[in-house]
Coordinates of C-alpha atoms and ligand atoms in Angstrom, one line a residue:
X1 CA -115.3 -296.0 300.2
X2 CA -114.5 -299.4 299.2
X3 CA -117.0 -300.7 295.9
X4 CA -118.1 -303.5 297.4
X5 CA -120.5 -305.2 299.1
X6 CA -120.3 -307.5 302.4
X7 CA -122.7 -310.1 302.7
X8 CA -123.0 -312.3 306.1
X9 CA -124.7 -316.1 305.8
X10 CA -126.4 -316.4 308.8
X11 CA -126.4 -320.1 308.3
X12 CA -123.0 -319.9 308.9
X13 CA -121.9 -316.5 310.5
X14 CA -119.4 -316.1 307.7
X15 CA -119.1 -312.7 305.8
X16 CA -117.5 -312.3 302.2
X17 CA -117.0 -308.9 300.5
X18 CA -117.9 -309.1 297.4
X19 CA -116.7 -306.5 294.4
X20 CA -119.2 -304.5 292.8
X21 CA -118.7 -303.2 289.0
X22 CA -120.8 -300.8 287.1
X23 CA -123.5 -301.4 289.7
X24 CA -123.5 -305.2 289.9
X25 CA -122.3 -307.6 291.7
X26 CA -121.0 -311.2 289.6
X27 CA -123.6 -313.7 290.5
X28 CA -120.2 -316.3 290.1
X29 CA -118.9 -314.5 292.9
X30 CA -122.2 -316.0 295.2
X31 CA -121.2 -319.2 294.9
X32 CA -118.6 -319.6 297.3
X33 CA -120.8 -318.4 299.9
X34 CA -121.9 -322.6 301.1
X35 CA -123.6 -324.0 304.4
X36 CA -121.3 -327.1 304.1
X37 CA -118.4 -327.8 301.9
X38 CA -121.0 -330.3 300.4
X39 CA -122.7 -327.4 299.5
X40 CA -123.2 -326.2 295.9
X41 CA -122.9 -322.3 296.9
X42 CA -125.3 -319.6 296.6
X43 CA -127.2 -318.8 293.5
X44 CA -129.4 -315.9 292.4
X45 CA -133.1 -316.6 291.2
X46 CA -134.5 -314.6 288.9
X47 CA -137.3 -315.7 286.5
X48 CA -137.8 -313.4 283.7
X49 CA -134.4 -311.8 284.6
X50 CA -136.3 -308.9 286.1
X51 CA -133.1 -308.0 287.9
X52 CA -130.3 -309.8 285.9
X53 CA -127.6 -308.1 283.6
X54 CA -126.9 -310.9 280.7
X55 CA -124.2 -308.8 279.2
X56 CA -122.3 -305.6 278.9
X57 CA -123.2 -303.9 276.1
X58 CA -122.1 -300.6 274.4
X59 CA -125.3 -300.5 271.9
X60 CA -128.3 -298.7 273.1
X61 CA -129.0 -297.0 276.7
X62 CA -132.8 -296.7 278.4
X63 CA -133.3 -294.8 281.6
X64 CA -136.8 -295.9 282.2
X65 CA -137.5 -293.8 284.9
X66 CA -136.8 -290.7 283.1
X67 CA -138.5 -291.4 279.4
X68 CA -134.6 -291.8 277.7
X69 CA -133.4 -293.9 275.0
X70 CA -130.4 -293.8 273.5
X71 CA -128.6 -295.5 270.5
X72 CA -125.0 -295.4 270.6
X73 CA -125.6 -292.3 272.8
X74 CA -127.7 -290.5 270.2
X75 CA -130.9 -289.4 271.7
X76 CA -133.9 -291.3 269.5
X77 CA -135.2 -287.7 269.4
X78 CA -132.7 -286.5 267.0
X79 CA -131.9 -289.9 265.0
X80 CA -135.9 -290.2 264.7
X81 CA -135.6 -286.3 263.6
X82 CA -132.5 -286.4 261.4
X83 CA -131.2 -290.1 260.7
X84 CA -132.6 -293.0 258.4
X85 CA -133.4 -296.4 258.9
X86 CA -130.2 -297.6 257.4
X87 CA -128.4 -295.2 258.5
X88 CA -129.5 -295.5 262.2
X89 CA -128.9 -299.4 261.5
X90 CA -125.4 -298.8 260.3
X91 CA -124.5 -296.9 264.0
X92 CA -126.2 -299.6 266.0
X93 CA -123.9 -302.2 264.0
X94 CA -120.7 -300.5 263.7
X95 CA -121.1 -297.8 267.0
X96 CA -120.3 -294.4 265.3
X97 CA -122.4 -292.9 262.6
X98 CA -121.0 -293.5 259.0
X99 CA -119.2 -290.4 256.7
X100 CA -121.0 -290.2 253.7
X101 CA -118.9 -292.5 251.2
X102 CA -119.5 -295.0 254.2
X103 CA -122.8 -294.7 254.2
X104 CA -123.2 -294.7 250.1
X105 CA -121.6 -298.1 250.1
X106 CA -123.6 -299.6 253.0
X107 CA -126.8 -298.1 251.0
X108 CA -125.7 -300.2 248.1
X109 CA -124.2 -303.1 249.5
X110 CA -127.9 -303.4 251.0
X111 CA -130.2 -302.4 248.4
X112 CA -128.4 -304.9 246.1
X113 CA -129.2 -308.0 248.2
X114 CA -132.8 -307.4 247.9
X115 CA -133.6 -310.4 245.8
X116 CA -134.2 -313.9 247.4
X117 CA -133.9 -317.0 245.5
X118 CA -136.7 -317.7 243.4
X119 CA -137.1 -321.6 245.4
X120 CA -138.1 -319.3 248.7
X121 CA -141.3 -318.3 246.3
X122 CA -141.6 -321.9 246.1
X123 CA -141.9 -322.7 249.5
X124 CA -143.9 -319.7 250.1
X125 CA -146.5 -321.1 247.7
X126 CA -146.3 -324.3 249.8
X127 CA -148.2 -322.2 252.7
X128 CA -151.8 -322.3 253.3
X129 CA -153.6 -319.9 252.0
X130 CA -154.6 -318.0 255.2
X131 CA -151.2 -318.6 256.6
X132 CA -150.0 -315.6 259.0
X133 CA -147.5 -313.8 257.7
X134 CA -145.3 -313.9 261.1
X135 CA -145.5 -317.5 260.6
X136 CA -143.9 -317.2 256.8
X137 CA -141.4 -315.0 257.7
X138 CA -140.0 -317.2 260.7
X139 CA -140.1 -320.0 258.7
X140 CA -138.9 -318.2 255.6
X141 CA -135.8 -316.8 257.4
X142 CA -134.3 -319.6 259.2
X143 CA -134.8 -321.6 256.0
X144 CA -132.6 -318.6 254.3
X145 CA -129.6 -320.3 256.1
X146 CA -129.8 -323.1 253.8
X147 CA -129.1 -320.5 250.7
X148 CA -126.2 -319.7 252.6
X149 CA -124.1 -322.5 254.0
X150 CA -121.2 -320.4 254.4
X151 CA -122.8 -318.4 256.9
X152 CA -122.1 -320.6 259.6
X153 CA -118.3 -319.3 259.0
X154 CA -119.5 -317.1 261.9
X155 CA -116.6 -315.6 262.9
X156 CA -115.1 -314.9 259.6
X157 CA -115.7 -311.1 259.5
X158 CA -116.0 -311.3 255.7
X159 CA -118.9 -313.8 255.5
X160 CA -120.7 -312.3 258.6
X161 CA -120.9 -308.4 257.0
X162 CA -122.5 -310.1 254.0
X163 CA -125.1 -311.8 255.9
X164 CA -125.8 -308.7 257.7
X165 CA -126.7 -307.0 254.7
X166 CA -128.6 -310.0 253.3
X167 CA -130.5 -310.1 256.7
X168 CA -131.6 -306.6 256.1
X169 CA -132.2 -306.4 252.9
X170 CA -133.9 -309.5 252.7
X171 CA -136.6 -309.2 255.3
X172 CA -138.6 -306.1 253.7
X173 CA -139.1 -309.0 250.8
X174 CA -140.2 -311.9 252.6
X175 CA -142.2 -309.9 254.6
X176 CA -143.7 -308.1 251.6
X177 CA -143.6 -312.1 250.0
X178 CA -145.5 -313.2 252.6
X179 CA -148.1 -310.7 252.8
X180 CA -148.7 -311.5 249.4
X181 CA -149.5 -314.7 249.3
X182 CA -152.1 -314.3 252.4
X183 CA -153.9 -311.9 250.0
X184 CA -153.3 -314.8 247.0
X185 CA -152.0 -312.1 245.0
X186 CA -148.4 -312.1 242.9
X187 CA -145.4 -311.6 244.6
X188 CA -143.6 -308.4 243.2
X189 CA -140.1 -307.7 243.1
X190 CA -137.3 -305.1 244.5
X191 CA -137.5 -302.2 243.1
X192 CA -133.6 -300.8 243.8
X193 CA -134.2 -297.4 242.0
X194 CA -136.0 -297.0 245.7
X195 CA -135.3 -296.2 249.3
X196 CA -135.6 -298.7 251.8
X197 CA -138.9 -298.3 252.5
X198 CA -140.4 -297.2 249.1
X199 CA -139.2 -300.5 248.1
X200 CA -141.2 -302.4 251.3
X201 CA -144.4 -300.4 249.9
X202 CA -143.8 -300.9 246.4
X203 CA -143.5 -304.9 246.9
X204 CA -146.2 -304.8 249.0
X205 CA -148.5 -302.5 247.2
X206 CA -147.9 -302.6 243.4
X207 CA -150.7 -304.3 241.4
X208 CA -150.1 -303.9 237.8
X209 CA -148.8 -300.5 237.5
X210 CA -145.2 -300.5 235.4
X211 CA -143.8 -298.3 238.5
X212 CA -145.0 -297.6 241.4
X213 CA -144.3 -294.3 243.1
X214 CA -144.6 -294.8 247.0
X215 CA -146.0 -291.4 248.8
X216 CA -142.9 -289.3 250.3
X217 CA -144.9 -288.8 253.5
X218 CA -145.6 -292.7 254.3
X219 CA -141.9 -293.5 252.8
X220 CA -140.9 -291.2 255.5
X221 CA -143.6 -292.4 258.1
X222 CA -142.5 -296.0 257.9
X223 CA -138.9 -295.4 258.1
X224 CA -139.0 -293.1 261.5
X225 CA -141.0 -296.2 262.7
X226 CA -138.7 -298.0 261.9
X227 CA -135.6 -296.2 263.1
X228 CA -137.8 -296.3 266.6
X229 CA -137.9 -300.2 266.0
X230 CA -134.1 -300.7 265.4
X231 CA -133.5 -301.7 268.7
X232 CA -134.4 -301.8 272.8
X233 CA -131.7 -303.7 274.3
X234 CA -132.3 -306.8 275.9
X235 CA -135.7 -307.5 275.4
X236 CA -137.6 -310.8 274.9
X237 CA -136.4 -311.4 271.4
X238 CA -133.0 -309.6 271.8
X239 CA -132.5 -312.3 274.2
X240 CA -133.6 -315.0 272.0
X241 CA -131.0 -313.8 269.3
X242 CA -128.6 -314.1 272.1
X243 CA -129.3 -317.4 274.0
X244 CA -129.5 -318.9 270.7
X245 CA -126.7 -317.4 268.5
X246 CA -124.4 -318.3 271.7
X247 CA -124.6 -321.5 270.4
X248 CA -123.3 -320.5 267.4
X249 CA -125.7 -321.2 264.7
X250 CA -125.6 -319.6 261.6
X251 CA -127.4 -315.7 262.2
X252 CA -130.6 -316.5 259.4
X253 CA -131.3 -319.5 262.5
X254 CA -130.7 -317.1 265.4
X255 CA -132.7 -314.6 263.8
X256 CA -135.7 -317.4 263.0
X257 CA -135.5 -317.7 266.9
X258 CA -135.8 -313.8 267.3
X259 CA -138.3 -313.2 265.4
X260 CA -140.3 -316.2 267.0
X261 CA -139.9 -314.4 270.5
X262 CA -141.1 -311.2 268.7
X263 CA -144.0 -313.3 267.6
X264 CA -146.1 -313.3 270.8
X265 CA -148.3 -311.1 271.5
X266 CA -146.7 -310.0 274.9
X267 CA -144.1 -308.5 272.9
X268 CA -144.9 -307.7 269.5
X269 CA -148.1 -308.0 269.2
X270 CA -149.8 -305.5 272.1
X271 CA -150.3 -302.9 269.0
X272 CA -152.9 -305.3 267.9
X273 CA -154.1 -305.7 271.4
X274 CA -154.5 -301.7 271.1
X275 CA -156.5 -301.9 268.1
X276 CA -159.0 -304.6 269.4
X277 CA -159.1 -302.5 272.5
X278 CA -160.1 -299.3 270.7
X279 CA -162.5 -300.7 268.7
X280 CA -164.2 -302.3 271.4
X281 CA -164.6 -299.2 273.4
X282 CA -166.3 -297.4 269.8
X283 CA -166.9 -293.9 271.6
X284 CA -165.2 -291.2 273.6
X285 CA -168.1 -291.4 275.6
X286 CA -167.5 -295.1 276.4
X287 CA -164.2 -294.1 278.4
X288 CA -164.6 -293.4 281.4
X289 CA -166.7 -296.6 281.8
X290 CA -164.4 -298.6 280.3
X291 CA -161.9 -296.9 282.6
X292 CA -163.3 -297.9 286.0
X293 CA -163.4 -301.7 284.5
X294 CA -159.8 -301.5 284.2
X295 CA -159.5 -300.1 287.6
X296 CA -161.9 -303.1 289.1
X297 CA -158.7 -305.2 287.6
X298 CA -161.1 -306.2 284.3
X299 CA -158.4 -306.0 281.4
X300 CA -155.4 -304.0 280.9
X301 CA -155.5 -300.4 279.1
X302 CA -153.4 -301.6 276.3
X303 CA -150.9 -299.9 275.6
X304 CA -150.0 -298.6 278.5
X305 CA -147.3 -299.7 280.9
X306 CA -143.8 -301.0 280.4
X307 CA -141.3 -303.4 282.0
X308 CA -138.3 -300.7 282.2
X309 CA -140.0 -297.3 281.4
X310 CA -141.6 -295.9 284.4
X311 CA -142.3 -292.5 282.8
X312 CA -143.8 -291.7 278.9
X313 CA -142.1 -294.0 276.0
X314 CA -140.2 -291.3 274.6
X315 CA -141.1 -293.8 271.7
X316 CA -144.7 -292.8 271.9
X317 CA -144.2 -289.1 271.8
X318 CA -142.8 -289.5 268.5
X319 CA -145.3 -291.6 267.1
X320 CA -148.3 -289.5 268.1
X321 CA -146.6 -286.3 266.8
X322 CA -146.2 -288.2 263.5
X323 CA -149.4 -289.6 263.6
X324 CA -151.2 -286.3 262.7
X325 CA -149.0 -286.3 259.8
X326 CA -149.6 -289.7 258.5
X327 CA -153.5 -288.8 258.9
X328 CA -153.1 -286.0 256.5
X329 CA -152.5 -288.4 253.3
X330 CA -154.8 -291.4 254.8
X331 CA -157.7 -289.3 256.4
X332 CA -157.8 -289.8 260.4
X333 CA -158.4 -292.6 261.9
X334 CA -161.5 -292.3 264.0
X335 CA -159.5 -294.9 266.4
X336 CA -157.2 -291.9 267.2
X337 CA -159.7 -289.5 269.2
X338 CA -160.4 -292.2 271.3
X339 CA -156.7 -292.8 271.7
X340 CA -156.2 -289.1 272.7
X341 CA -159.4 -288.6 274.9
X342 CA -157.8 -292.2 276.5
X343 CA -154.5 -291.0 277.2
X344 CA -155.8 -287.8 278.8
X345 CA -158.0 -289.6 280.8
X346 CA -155.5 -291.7 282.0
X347 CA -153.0 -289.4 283.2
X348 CA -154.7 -287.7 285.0
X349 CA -156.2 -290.6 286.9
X350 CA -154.7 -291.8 290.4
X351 CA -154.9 -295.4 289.6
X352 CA -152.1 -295.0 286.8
X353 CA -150.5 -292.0 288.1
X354 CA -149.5 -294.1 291.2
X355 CA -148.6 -297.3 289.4
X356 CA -146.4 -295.1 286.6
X357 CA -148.2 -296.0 284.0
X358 CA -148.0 -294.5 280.8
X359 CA -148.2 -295.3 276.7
X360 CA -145.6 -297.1 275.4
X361 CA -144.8 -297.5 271.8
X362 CA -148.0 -299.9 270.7
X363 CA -149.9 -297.3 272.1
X364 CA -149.9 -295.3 268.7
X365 CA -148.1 -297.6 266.1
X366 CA -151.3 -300.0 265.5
X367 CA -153.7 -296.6 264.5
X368 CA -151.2 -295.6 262.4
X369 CA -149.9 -299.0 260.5
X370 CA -153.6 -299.6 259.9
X371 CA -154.2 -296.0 258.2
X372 CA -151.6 -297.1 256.2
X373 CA -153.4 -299.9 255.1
X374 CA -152.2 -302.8 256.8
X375 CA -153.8 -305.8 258.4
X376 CA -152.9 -306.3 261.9
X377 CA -151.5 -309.4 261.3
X378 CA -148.5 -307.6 259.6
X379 CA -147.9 -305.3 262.4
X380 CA -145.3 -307.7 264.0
X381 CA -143.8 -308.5 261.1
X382 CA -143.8 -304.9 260.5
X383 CA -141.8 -304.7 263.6
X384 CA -139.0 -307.4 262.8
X385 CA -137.8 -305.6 259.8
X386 CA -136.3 -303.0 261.4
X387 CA -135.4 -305.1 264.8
X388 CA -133.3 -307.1 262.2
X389 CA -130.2 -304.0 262.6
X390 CA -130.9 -304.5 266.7
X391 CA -130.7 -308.6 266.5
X392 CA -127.8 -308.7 264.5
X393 CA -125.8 -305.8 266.2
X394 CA -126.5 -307.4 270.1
X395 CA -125.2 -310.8 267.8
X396 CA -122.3 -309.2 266.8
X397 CA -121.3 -307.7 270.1
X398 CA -122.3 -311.0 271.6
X399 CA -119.6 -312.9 269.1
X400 CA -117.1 -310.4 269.9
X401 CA -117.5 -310.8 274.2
X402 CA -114.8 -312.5 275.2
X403 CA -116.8 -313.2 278.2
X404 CA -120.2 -314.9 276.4
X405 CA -120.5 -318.6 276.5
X406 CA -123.3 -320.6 275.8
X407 CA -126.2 -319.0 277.5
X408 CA -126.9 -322.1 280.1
X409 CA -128.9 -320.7 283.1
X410 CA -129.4 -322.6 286.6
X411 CA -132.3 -324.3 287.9
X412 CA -133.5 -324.6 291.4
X413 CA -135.1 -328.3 291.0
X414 CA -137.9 -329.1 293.3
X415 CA -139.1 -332.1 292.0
X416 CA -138.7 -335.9 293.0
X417 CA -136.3 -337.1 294.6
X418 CA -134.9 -340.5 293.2
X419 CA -137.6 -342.7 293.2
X420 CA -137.7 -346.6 291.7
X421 CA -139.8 -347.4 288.2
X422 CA -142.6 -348.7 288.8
X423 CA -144.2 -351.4 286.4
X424 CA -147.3 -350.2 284.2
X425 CA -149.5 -352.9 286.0
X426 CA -149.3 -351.5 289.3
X427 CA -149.7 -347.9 289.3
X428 CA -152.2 -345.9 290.5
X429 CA -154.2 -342.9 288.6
X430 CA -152.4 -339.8 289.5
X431 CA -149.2 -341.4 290.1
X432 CA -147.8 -343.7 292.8
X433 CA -147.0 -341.4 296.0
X434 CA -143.8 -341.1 296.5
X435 CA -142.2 -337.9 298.8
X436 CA -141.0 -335.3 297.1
X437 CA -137.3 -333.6 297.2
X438 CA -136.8 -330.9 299.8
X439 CA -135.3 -328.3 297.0
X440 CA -131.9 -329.0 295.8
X441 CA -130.4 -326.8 293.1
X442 CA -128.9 -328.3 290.2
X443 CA -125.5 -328.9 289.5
Ligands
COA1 C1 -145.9 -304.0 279.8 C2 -146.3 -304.7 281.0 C3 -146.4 -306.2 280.7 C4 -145.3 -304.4 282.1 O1 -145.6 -305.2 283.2 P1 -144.8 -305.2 284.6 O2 -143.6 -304.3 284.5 O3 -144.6 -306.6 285.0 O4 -145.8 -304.4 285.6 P2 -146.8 -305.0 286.5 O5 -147.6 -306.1 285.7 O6 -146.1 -305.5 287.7 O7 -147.8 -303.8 286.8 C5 -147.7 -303.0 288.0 C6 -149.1 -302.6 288.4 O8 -149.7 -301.8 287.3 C7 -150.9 -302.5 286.8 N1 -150.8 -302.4 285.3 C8 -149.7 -302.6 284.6 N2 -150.0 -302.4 283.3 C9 -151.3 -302.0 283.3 C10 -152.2 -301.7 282.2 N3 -151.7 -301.6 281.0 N4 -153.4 -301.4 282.5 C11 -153.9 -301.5 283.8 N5 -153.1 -301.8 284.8 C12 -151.8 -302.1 284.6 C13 -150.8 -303.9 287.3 O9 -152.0 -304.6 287.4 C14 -150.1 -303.8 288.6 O10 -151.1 -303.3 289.5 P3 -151.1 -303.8 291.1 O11 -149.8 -303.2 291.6 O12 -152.3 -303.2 291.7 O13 -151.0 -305.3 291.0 C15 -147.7 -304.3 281.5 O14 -147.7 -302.9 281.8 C16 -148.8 -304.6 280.5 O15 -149.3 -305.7 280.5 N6 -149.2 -303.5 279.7 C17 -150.2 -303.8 278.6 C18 -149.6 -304.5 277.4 C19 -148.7 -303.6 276.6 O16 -149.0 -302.5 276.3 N7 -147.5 -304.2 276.3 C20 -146.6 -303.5 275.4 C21 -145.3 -303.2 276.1 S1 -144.2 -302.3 275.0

């Protein structure tokens, strides 16, 4: 059996065979399939790429039907279970898990490029007082490339290593930076005699204490979150990092654009939609009410749902086990039995069981960032940290493709067609009528 595929036009009568490669078929390879030799040839239309491959990529593998994600083809179970943050990080960047001398020097090589320049406090302090913190760190990171001019030496394997581990290390201390300043209190400084994430916590909680001691269970908390973070192939902001370091830009102004995808709440902010959510149901009791509004097609369950997984965000399961741990040192969050009596609920209703609807990650991250303390408006910021190793590994792969260009999608333009100026003095409220084009597609 031949792979390919044989399409007939039946404008024409004419049939091509087309190839087909790890399950896809070259949307080039539709062009030459015309109506006319005046014709452009055949595109593919597909806003929100719902069913469009961008790349090839070796870096992390979802099977959304059946709950699977993969880094590197490491289950997330057993890298949430047994890896760290920077380690994880490390194998999304490089593809194989480091030996421990590697992973010592990557360690270091990150934890001392912690600092930022002491003019990015300045421009901090330039922010309003209420500023969010998302906002800071977008700003606050694309401005990073002017630090750096070098960066822009792109392909210079030297020069890009070292702004991958500024990029990491740096973004735990804007975010913490910018967290700060919203509260109006003092910034506080890396502390390197700590691991990746008692560092986060110690420059975003110290107040005047000489050291402070972050607790081992919330160290560990924040960096399994994070290792779940690292990376989800080619999502919204994934894509941003993309599109826009195909133009080559230095990575700080690629990663500005990232983080401004990750920004909206579509993508990185439905664990504050959760929140918001929970609150405003207040009672277990208030469910099954609450419920039936959803199913009247009043409001989403928050939460709930996802673009690729069809089956339970392996993400999720991992978060609620870890929950009850977190819970221990903060108390439990009343927020989670509502959660739980939610998700039960839920799944055993028709409406969702038919639509395969099930928690994602947001579902359980919100309860447990705010037990820890922290306002919702940090939650996406909380969430680019560790999406930094994801954005600049997809970035790297990207750089190394021989096959990437500039990321320059097609249009199919349905607007005017040429039609003559017409002086200010004689046109007409809502526009001078004019018929409109018939649909041509864009050369
Ligand atoms: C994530 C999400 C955008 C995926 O959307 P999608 O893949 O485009 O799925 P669709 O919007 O086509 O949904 C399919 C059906 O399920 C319903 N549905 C999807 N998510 C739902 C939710 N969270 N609550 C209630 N109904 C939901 C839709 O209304 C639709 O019903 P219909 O077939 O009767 O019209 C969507 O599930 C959602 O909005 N979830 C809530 C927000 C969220 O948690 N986002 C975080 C994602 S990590």
């Amino acid at each position: 059996m031949a792979d390919t595929i044989t399409v007939t036009d039946n404008r024409t009568g004419k049939s091509y065979e087309l190839p087909i490669e790890h399950g896809t078929v070259r949307a080039m390879h539709l062009r030459q399939i015309k109506a006319n030799d005046a014709d452009f040839g055949l595109m593919v239309y597909d806003p929100a790429f719902t069913n469009t491959a961008s790349c090839r990529s070796h870096i992390t593998f979802i099977d959304g039907d059946e709950g699977i994600l993969r880094y590197r083809g490491y289950p997330i179970e057993q890298l949430a279970e047994q890896s760290s943050y920077l380690e994880t990080a490390y194998l999304l960047i490089f593809g194989e898990l480091p030996t421990r001398s590697q992973l010592d020097q990557w360690v270091h090589d990150i934890t001392f490029r912690t600092f930022i320049h002491e003019n990015v406090k300045k421009f901090m302090d330039g922010f309003h007082h209420d500023a969010h913190p998302m906002g800071m760190l977008v700003s606050t990171v694309g401005a990073l490339s002017t630090f750096y001019p070098e960066s822009k030496e792109i392909f210079d394997e030297e020069v890009q290593l070292l702004q991958i581990h500024r990029l990491i290390a740096k973004m735990p201390t804007l975010a913490a930076f910018a967290y700060r300043h919203s509260l109006g209190l003092p910034y506080r400084y890396p502390d390197n005699d700590l691991s990746f994430t008692g560092n986060l916590l110690t420059m975003l909680y110290r107040m005047s204490e000489a050291k402070y001691d972050p607790d081992p269970v919330l160290e560990r908390a924040l960096d399994l979150l994070f290792i779940l973070h690292a990376d989800h192939e080619q999502n919204c902001s994934t894509n941003a990092m993309r599109s826009v370091g195909s133009s080559h830009p230095d990575p700080y102004s690629a990663i500005a654009a990232a983080c401004a995808a990750l920004y909206g709440p579509l993508h990185g902010g439905a664990n504050e939609e959760v929140l918001r959510m929970l609150t405003q149901i207040g009672s277990v009791d208030r469910i099954p009410e609450f419920i039936k509004e959803v199913k009247a097609g009043h409001g989403l369950l928050f939460g709930f749902g996802h673009r690729v997984y069809k089956h339970y965000d392996p993400r999720a399961s991992i978060i609620k086990t870890m929950a009850h741990r977190v819970f221990e040192v903060t108390g439990r969050n009343p927020l989670l039995d509502i959660a739980l009596e939610l998700e039960k609920i839920a799944l055993e209703d028709a409406y969702f069981i038919e639509r395969k609807l099930y928690p994602n990650v947001d579902f359980y991250s919100g309860i447990i960032y705010q037990s820890m303390g922290f306002p919702v408006a940090m939650f996406p910021v909380l969430f680019a940290i560790p999406r930094t190793a994801g954005w600049v590994a997809q970035w790297r792969e990207m750089l190394q493709d021989p096959e990437q260009k500039i990321a320059r999608p097609r249009q199919v333009y349905l607007g005017y067609d040429q039609r003559d100026y017409v002086s200010v003095e004689r046109r007409e409220p809502g526009g001078t009528p004019v018929a409109s084009g018939a649909g041509q597609a864009a050369r």
